[in-house]
mmCIF file of C-alpha atoms in Angstrom:
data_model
loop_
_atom_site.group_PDB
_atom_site.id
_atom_site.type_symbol
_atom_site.label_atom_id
_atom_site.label_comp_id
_atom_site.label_asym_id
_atom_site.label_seq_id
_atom_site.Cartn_x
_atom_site.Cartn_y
_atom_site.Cartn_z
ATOM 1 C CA UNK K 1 -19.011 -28.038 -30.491
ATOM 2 C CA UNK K 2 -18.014 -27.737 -34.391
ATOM 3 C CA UNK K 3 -15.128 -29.880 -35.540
ATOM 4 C CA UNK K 4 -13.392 -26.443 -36.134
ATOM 5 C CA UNK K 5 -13.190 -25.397 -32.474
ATOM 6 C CA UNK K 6 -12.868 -28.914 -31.485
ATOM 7 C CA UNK K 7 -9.324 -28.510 -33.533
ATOM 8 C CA UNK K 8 -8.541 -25.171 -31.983
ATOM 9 C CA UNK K 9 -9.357 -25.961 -28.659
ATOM 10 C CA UNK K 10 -7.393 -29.705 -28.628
ATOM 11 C CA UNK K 11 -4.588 -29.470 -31.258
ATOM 12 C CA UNK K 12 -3.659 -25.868 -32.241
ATOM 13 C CA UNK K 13 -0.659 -25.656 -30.043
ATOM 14 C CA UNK K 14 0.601 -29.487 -30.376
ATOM 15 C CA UNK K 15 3.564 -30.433 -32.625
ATOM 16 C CA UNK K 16 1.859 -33.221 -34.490
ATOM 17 C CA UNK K 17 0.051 -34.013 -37.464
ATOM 18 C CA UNK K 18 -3.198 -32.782 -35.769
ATOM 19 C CA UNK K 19 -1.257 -29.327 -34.722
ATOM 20 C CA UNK K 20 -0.387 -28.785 -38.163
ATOM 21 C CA UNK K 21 -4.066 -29.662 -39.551
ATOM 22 C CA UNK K 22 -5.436 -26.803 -36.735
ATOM 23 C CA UNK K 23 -3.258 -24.470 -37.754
ATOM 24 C CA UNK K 24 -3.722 -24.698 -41.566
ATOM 25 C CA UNK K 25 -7.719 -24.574 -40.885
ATOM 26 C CA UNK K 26 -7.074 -21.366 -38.598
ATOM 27 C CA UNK K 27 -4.854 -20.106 -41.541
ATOM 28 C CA UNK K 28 -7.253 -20.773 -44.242
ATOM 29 C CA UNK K 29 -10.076 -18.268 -43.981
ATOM 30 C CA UNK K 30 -12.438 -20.472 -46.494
ATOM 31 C CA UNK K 31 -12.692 -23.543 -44.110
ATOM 32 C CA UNK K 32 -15.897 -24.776 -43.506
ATOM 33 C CA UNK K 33 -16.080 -23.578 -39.930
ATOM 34 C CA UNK K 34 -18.822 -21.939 -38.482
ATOM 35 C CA UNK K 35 -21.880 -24.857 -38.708
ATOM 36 C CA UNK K 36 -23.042 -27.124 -35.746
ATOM 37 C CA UNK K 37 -21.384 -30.296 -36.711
ATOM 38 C CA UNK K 38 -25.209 -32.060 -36.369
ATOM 39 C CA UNK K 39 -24.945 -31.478 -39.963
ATOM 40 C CA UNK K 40 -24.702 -35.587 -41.783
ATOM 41 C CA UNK K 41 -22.899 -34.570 -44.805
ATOM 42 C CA UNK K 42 -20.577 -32.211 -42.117
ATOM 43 C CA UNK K 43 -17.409 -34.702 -42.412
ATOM 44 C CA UNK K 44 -17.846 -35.262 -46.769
ATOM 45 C CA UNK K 45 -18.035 -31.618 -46.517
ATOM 46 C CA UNK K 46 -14.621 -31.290 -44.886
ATOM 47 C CA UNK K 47 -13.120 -34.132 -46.787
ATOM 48 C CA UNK K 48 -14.266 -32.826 -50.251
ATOM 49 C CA UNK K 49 -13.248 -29.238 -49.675
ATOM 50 C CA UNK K 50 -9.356 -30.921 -48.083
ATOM 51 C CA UNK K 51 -9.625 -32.597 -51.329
ATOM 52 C CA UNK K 52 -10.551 -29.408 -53.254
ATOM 53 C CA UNK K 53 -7.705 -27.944 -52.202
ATOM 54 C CA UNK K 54 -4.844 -30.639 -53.379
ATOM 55 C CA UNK K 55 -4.140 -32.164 -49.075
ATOM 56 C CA UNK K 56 -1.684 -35.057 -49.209
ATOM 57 C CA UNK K 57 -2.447 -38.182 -48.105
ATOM 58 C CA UNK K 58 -1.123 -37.694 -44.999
ATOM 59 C CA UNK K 59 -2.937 -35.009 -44.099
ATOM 60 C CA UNK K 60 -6.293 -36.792 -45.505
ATOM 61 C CA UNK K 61 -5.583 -39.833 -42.769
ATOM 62 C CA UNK K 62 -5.153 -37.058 -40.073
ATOM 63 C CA UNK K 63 -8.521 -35.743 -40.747
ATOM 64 C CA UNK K 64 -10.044 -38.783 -40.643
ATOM 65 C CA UNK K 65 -8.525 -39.548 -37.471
ATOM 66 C CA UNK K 66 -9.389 -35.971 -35.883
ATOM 67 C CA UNK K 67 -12.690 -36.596 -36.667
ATOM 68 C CA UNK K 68 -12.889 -39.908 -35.584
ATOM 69 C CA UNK K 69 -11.505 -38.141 -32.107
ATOM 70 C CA UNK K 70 -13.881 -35.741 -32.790
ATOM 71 C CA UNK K 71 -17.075 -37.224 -33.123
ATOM 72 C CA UNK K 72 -15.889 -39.941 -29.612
ATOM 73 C CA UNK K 73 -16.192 -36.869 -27.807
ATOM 74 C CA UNK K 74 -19.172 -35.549 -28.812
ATOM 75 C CA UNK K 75 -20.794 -38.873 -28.708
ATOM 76 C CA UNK K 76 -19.134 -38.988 -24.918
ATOM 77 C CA UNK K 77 -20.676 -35.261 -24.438
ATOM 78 C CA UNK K 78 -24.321 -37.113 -25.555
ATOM 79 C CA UNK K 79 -24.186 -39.929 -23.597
ATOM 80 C CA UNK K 80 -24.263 -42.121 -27.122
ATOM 81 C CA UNK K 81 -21.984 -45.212 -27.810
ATOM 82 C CA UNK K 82 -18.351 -44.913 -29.086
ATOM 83 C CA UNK K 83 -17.631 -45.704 -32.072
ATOM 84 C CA UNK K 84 -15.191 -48.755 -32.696
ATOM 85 C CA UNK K 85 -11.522 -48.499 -33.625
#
């Protein structure tokens, strides 16, 4: 699973930081969306295009913590390691 449907699927309908990250990727039709999240540069391509597009701070540190999320549960999903806090 992407990191974009990982969003939509988890967080979309939450009240919370991470609900209001979903819903401004679902809003924003030039997200980076639609590639298998395999991809290594996937997450500096996420953070530079936030970036790109003036996000706060706080909604930097909720990315980074949605993808931390994010890549525990695909790592759970492969049978790899977690990743530390």
């Amino acid at each position: 699973m992407n990191f974009y449907n990982y969003m939509m699927k988890n967080h979309l309908n939450e009240k919370s930081p991470r609900g209001d990250l979903a819903r401004d990727m679902k809003e924003d039709r030039d997200f980076p969306k639609y590639k298998t999240g395999k991809f290594k540069g996937w997450k500096r391509l996420i953070k530079n295009y936030l970036k790109s597009q003036g996000a706060c701070y706080d909604c930097m540190t909720t990315f980074e913590e949605a993808w931390k999320e994010y890549e525990n549960c695909e790592r759970k999903r492969l049978n790899l390691p977690l990743l530390k806090e």
